[in-house]
mmCIF file of C-alpha atoms and ligand atoms in Angstrom:
data_model
loop_
_atom_site.group_PDB
_atom_site.id
_atom_site.type_symbol
_atom_site.label_atom_id
_atom_site.label_comp_id
_atom_site.label_asym_id
_atom_site.label_seq_id
_atom_site.Cartn_x
_atom_site.Cartn_y
_atom_site.Cartn_z
ATOM 1 C CA MET A 6 0.000 0.000 0.000
ATOM 2 C CA GLN A 7 1.281 3.442 -0.873
ATOM 3 C CA ILE A 8 1.345 6.146 1.780
ATOM 4 C CA PHE A 9 0.556 9.756 0.928
ATOM 5 C CA LEU A 10 0.765 12.748 3.249
ATOM 6 C CA ASP A 11 -2.522 14.620 3.616
ATOM 7 C CA THR A 12 -1.145 18.119 4.118
ATOM 8 C CA ALA A 13 -0.204 21.356 2.363
ATOM 9 C CA ASN A 14 2.538 22.102 4.899
ATOM 10 C CA VAL A 15 5.939 21.943 3.245
ATOM 11 C CA ASP A 16 7.845 21.440 6.511
ATOM 12 C CA GLU A 17 5.849 18.275 7.159
ATOM 13 C CA ILE A 18 6.413 17.132 3.580
ATOM 14 C CA HIS A 19 10.182 17.762 3.928
ATOM 15 C CA GLN A 20 10.270 15.572 7.049
ATOM 16 C CA GLY A 21 8.255 12.779 5.445
ATOM 17 C CA VAL A 22 10.294 12.826 2.247
ATOM 18 C CA ALA A 23 13.526 12.668 4.265
ATOM 19 C CA MET A 24 12.304 9.347 5.686
ATOM 20 C CA GLY A 25 11.898 8.055 2.124
ATOM 21 C CA LEU A 26 8.391 6.838 2.813
ATOM 22 C CA VAL A 27 6.149 9.392 1.141
ATOM 23 C CA ASP A 28 4.686 8.161 -2.141
ATOM 24 C CA GLY A 29 2.576 11.249 -2.823
ATOM 25 C CA VAL A 30 0.630 14.143 -1.287
ATOM 26 C CA THR A 31 -3.033 15.099 -1.099
ATOM 27 C CA THR A 32 -4.331 18.567 -0.335
ATOM 28 C CA ASN A 33 -7.781 20.107 -0.133
ATOM 29 C CA PRO A 34 -8.994 23.726 0.094
ATOM 30 C CA THR A 35 -9.075 23.569 3.918
ATOM 31 C CA LEU A 36 -5.475 22.330 4.145
ATOM 32 C CA VAL A 37 -4.207 24.957 1.666
ATOM 33 C CA ALA A 38 -6.149 27.772 3.391
ATOM 34 C CA ARG A 39 -4.475 26.779 6.685
ATOM 35 C CA GLU A 40 -1.052 27.596 5.181
ATOM 36 C CA LYS A 41 -2.076 31.185 4.245
ATOM 37 C CA ARG A 42 -0.108 30.989 0.973
ATOM 38 C CA LYS A 43 -0.967 31.553 -2.674
ATOM 39 C CA PHE A 44 -2.547 28.342 -4.001
ATOM 40 C CA ARG A 45 -0.365 27.979 -7.089
ATOM 41 C CA GLU A 46 2.888 28.772 -5.292
ATOM 42 C CA CYS A 47 2.065 26.284 -2.523
ATOM 43 C CA ILE A 48 1.145 23.461 -4.936
ATOM 44 C CA GLU A 49 4.176 24.089 -7.150
ATOM 45 C CA GLU A 50 6.502 23.889 -4.160
ATOM 46 C CA ILE A 51 4.901 20.624 -2.994
ATOM 47 C CA CYS A 52 5.228 19.199 -6.532
ATOM 48 C CA SER A 53 8.925 20.007 -6.518
ATOM 49 C CA LEU A 54 9.424 18.160 -3.208
ATOM 50 C CA VAL A 55 7.798 14.832 -4.113
ATOM 51 C CA ASP A 56 8.150 12.657 -7.193
ATOM 52 C CA GLY A 57 4.743 11.014 -6.751
ATOM 53 C CA PRO A 58 1.245 12.345 -7.414
ATOM 54 C CA VAL A 59 0.122 15.589 -5.740
ATOM 55 C CA SER A 60 -3.630 16.169 -5.541
ATOM 56 C CA ALA A 61 -4.937 19.739 -5.799
ATOM 57 C CA GLU A 62 -8.653 20.515 -5.778
ATOM 58 C CA VAL A 63 -10.894 22.668 -7.941
ATOM 59 C CA THR A 64 -13.367 25.007 -6.242
ATOM 60 C CA ALA A 65 -15.801 25.561 -9.134
ATOM 61 C CA THR A 66 -19.177 23.871 -8.732
ATOM 62 C CA ASP A 67 -20.231 23.659 -12.403
ATOM 63 C CA THR A 68 -18.793 21.297 -15.013
ATOM 64 C CA GLU A 69 -17.286 23.951 -17.284
ATOM 65 C CA GLY A 70 -15.729 25.786 -14.345
ATOM 66 C CA MET A 71 -14.233 22.551 -12.982
ATOM 67 C CA ILE A 72 -12.762 21.694 -16.384
ATOM 68 C CA ARG A 73 -11.308 25.183 -16.775
ATOM 69 C CA GLU A 74 -9.693 25.063 -13.335
ATOM 70 C CA ALA A 75 -8.477 21.488 -13.832
ATOM 71 C CA ARG A 76 -6.715 22.394 -17.088
ATOM 72 C CA GLU A 77 -5.029 25.337 -15.371
ATOM 73 C CA ILE A 78 -3.997 23.397 -12.231
ATOM 74 C CA SER A 79 -2.711 20.411 -14.209
ATOM 75 C CA SER A 80 -0.431 22.706 -16.224
ATOM 76 C CA TRP A 81 1.526 23.682 -13.076
ATOM 77 C CA ALA A 82 3.489 20.416 -12.782
ATOM 78 C CA GLU A 83 3.760 16.949 -14.312
ATOM 79 C CA ASN A 84 2.790 15.135 -11.120
ATOM 80 C CA ILE A 85 -0.491 16.941 -10.388
ATOM 81 C CA VAL A 86 -3.726 15.002 -10.075
ATOM 82 C CA VAL A 87 -6.810 17.217 -10.038
ATOM 83 C CA LYS A 88 -9.343 16.636 -7.276
ATOM 84 C CA ILE A 89 -12.937 16.844 -8.443
ATOM 85 C CA PRO A 90 -15.863 16.611 -5.995
ATOM 86 C CA MET A 91 -18.224 13.634 -6.283
ATOM 87 C CA VAL A 92 -21.270 15.394 -7.751
ATOM 88 C CA PRO A 93 -22.991 14.813 -11.122
ATOM 89 C CA GLU A 94 -21.314 17.924 -12.591
ATOM 90 C CA GLY A 95 -17.989 16.537 -11.368
ATOM 91 C CA LEU A 96 -18.506 13.161 -13.034
ATOM 92 C CA VAL A 97 -19.062 14.855 -16.407
ATOM 93 C CA ALA A 98 -15.878 16.848 -15.829
ATOM 94 C CA VAL A 99 -13.953 13.686 -14.902
ATOM 95 C CA ARG A 100 -15.035 11.928 -18.091
ATOM 96 C CA ARG A 101 -13.926 14.864 -20.266
ATOM 97 C CA LEU A 102 -10.672 15.468 -18.386
ATOM 98 C CA THR A 103 -9.808 11.767 -18.602
ATOM 99 C CA GLU A 104 -10.305 11.925 -22.372
ATOM 100 C CA GLU A 105 -7.871 14.870 -22.423
ATOM 101 C CA GLY A 106 -5.290 12.862 -20.463
ATOM 102 C CA ILE A 107 -5.697 14.843 -17.222
ATOM 103 C CA ARG A 108 -5.627 12.590 -14.145
ATOM 104 C CA THR A 109 -8.409 13.107 -11.614
ATOM 105 C CA ASN A 110 -9.020 12.224 -7.991
ATOM 106 C CA VAL A 111 -12.736 12.015 -7.241
ATOM 107 C CA THR A 112 -13.085 13.310 -3.711
ATOM 108 C CA LEU A 113 -15.782 13.390 -1.003
ATOM 109 C CA VAL A 114 -16.824 9.802 -1.731
ATOM 110 C CA PHE A 115 -18.981 8.204 0.956
ATOM 111 C CA SER A 116 -20.509 5.103 -0.660
ATOM 112 C CA ALA A 117 -19.719 2.178 -2.937
ATOM 113 C CA ASN A 118 -22.256 3.481 -5.464
ATOM 114 C CA GLN A 119 -20.464 6.817 -5.695
ATOM 115 C CA ALA A 120 -17.154 4.969 -6.093
ATOM 116 C CA LEU A 121 -18.650 2.848 -8.883
ATOM 117 C CA LEU A 122 -19.667 5.982 -10.785
ATOM 118 C CA ALA A 123 -16.263 7.606 -10.234
ATOM 119 C CA ALA A 124 -14.554 4.563 -11.735
ATOM 120 C CA LYS A 125 -16.963 4.418 -14.676
ATOM 121 C CA ALA A 126 -16.245 8.097 -15.360
ATOM 122 C CA GLY A 127 -12.534 7.231 -15.592
ATOM 123 C CA ALA A 128 -11.144 8.613 -12.319
ATOM 124 C CA TYR A 129 -7.469 7.897 -11.646
ATOM 125 C CA PHE A 130 -8.040 7.932 -7.864
ATOM 126 C CA CYS A 131 -11.232 7.552 -5.850
ATOM 127 C CA SER A 132 -11.105 9.009 -2.327
ATOM 128 C CA PRO A 133 -13.536 7.632 0.254
ATOM 129 C CA PHE A 134 -13.476 9.741 3.438
ATOM 130 C CA ILE A 135 -13.258 7.070 6.120
ATOM 131 C CA GLY A 136 -13.149 9.241 9.257
ATOM 132 C CA ARG A 137 -16.079 11.381 8.151
ATOM 133 C CA ILE A 138 -18.190 8.253 7.601
ATOM 134 C CA ASP A 139 -17.300 7.111 11.131
ATOM 135 C CA ASP A 140 -18.187 10.622 12.369
ATOM 136 C CA ILE A 141 -21.861 10.127 11.444
ATOM 137 C CA GLY A 142 -22.047 6.755 13.197
ATOM 138 C CA GLU A 143 -21.547 4.599 10.109
ATOM 139 C CA ASP A 144 -18.654 2.251 9.352
ATOM 140 C CA GLY A 145 -15.995 3.829 7.120
ATOM 141 C CA MET A 146 -14.039 0.594 6.809
ATOM 142 C CA GLU A 147 -17.106 -1.290 5.631
ATOM 143 C CA VAL A 148 -17.550 1.250 2.822
ATOM 144 C CA LEU A 149 -13.837 0.987 1.956
ATOM 145 C CA SER A 150 -14.088 -2.777 1.835
ATOM 146 C CA GLU A 151 -17.146 -2.616 -0.464
ATOM 147 C CA ILE A 152 -15.330 -0.246 -2.841
ATOM 148 C CA VAL A 153 -12.234 -2.482 -3.031
ATOM 149 C CA SER A 154 -14.467 -5.478 -3.670
ATOM 150 C CA VAL A 155 -16.480 -3.739 -6.446
ATOM 151 C CA TYR A 156 -13.311 -2.528 -8.175
ATOM 152 C CA ASP A 157 -11.743 -6.003 -7.957
ATOM 153 C CA THR A 158 -14.887 -7.718 -9.249
ATOM 154 C CA TYR A 159 -15.133 -5.534 -12.345
ATOM 155 C CA GLY A 160 -11.428 -4.921 -12.913
ATOM 156 C CA PHE A 161 -11.582 -1.122 -12.653
ATOM 157 C CA GLU A 162 -8.176 0.530 -12.889
ATOM 158 C CA THR A 163 -9.176 3.427 -10.624
ATOM 159 C CA GLN A 164 -7.021 3.343 -7.490
ATOM 160 C CA VAL A 165 -8.685 3.420 -4.082
ATOM 161 C CA LEU A 166 -7.199 6.224 -1.987
ATOM 162 C CA ALA A 167 -8.398 5.924 1.613
ATOM 163 C CA ALA A 168 -8.694 9.472 2.981
ATOM 164 C CA SER A 169 -9.821 11.168 6.176
ATOM 165 C CA MET A 170 -7.632 8.739 8.111
ATOM 166 C CA ARG A 171 -7.569 9.831 11.721
ATOM 167 C CA HIS A 172 -5.367 7.282 13.530
ATOM 168 C CA PRO A 173 -2.959 4.364 12.948
ATOM 169 C CA HIS A 174 -5.778 1.842 13.328
ATOM 170 C CA HIS A 175 -7.393 3.284 10.190
ATOM 171 C CA VAL A 176 -4.122 2.735 8.293
ATOM 172 C CA ARG A 177 -3.819 -0.859 9.460
ATOM 173 C CA GLU A 178 -7.413 -1.611 8.483
ATOM 174 C CA ALA A 179 -7.010 0.034 5.076
ATOM 175 C CA ALA A 180 -3.903 -2.074 4.412
ATOM 176 C CA LEU A 181 -5.696 -5.273 5.419
ATOM 177 C CA ILE A 182 -8.675 -4.426 3.204
ATOM 178 C CA GLY A 183 -6.379 -3.819 0.247
ATOM 179 C CA ALA A 184 -6.705 -0.075 -0.401
ATOM 180 C CA ASP A 185 -4.129 1.036 -2.979
ATOM 181 C CA ILE A 186 -3.199 4.137 -0.976
ATOM 182 C CA ALA A 187 -3.777 5.637 2.459
ATOM 183 C CA THR A 188 -3.358 9.388 2.780
ATOM 184 C CA VAL A 189 -2.570 10.435 6.331
ATOM 185 C CA PRO A 190 -1.987 13.654 8.289
ATOM 186 C CA PHE A 191 1.649 14.049 9.384
ATOM 187 C CA LYS A 192 0.723 13.276 13.015
ATOM 188 C CA VAL A 193 -0.636 9.863 12.011
ATOM 189 C CA PHE A 194 2.343 9.252 9.709
ATOM 190 C CA ALA A 195 4.717 9.879 12.632
ATOM 191 C CA GLN A 196 2.685 7.563 14.886
ATOM 192 C CA LEU A 197 2.978 4.630 12.455
ATOM 193 C CA ALA A 198 6.616 3.985 13.321
ATOM 194 C CA ARG A 199 6.153 4.147 17.073
ATOM 195 C CA HIS A 200 5.376 1.410 19.567
ATOM 196 C CA PRO A 201 5.861 1.734 23.343
ATOM 197 C CA LEU A 202 7.385 -1.758 23.519
ATOM 198 C CA THR A 203 10.030 -0.739 20.962
ATOM 199 C CA ASP A 204 11.032 2.203 23.185
ATOM 200 C CA VAL A 205 11.080 0.042 26.320
ATOM 201 C CA GLY A 206 13.109 -2.610 24.472
ATOM 202 C CA ILE A 207 15.760 -0.139 23.315
ATOM 203 C CA LYS A 208 16.054 1.351 26.826
ATOM 204 C CA ARG A 209 16.528 -2.095 28.356
ATOM 205 C CA PHE A 210 19.129 -3.170 25.761
ATOM 206 C CA LEU A 211 21.157 -0.007 26.374
ATOM 207 C CA GLU A 212 20.975 -0.383 30.171
ATOM 208 C CA ASP A 213 22.191 -4.003 29.917
ATOM 209 C CA TRP A 214 24.951 -2.994 27.530
ATOM 210 C CA GLU A 215 26.217 -0.340 29.945
ATOM 211 C CA LYS A 216 26.673 -3.003 32.612
ATOM 212 C CA VAL A 217 29.221 -4.878 30.477
ATOM 213 C CA GLU A 218 30.810 -1.888 28.786
ATOM 214 C CA ASP A 219 34.282 -2.750 30.083
ATOM 215 C CA LEU A 220 34.073 -6.133 28.268
ATOM 216 C CA VAL A 221 33.754 -4.652 24.771
HETATM 217 O O1 G3P B 18 -7.891 15.250 2.146
HETATM 218 C C1 G3P B 18 -9.163 14.959 2.547
HETATM 219 C C2 G3P B 18 -9.347 14.261 3.869
HETATM 220 O O2 G3P B 18 -8.298 13.432 4.183
HETATM 221 C C3 G3P B 18 -9.900 15.104 4.974
HETATM 222 O O3 G3P B 18 -9.773 14.527 6.249
HETATM 223 O O4 G3P B 18 -9.917 14.598 8.723
HETATM 224 O O5 G3P B 18 -10.777 16.547 7.365
HETATM 225 O O6 G3P B 18 -12.004 14.383 7.401
HETATM 226 P P1 G3P B 18 -10.665 15.048 7.505
#
């Protein structure tokens, strides 16, 4: 499973890239707004930091506006994937952009039916928002599992990008279900490597080693 960072913060991306474990980046209007930077400048810098796909989202709500923005955004760097919201107008845009060779990430997906339509429209990525499904008392992982199963059954090439991942347990579940990608906030990314027993183990090894230091 590939791991993407879900952030528009370049310091976080620098740290993740330095670990050699970041396969791509996803952003959304909320994450970019948090950085208080010009949209284009922010996305271009992120694209220069990672080799993999970088998702940047349109804000138009009509098909023609989405297509116009998508063409503009995709011209900023080779590795951009344009995020299009999962609405009927968006699906028309995805179909036309796919025909033009522009890669899309259908975002704000909350059901297997929506994911089916995104794949039929030709989306490159489909992003179910796991945490937000959990937030309303439903089961995000069940939806993820249904999407993976539908895509496998019909051989869709659209990649399943599990988003709105709030904690390491989400990442583990997504990997077990067979999501192609999990996009995670930096905090969750940092948590993935940690385990209290690893820390205790290292401490104990070093304490024992100190006791025999004169022998080495
Ligand atoms: O990038 C979209 C997604 O990951 C948002 O997550 O935590 O705002 O639901 P969250």
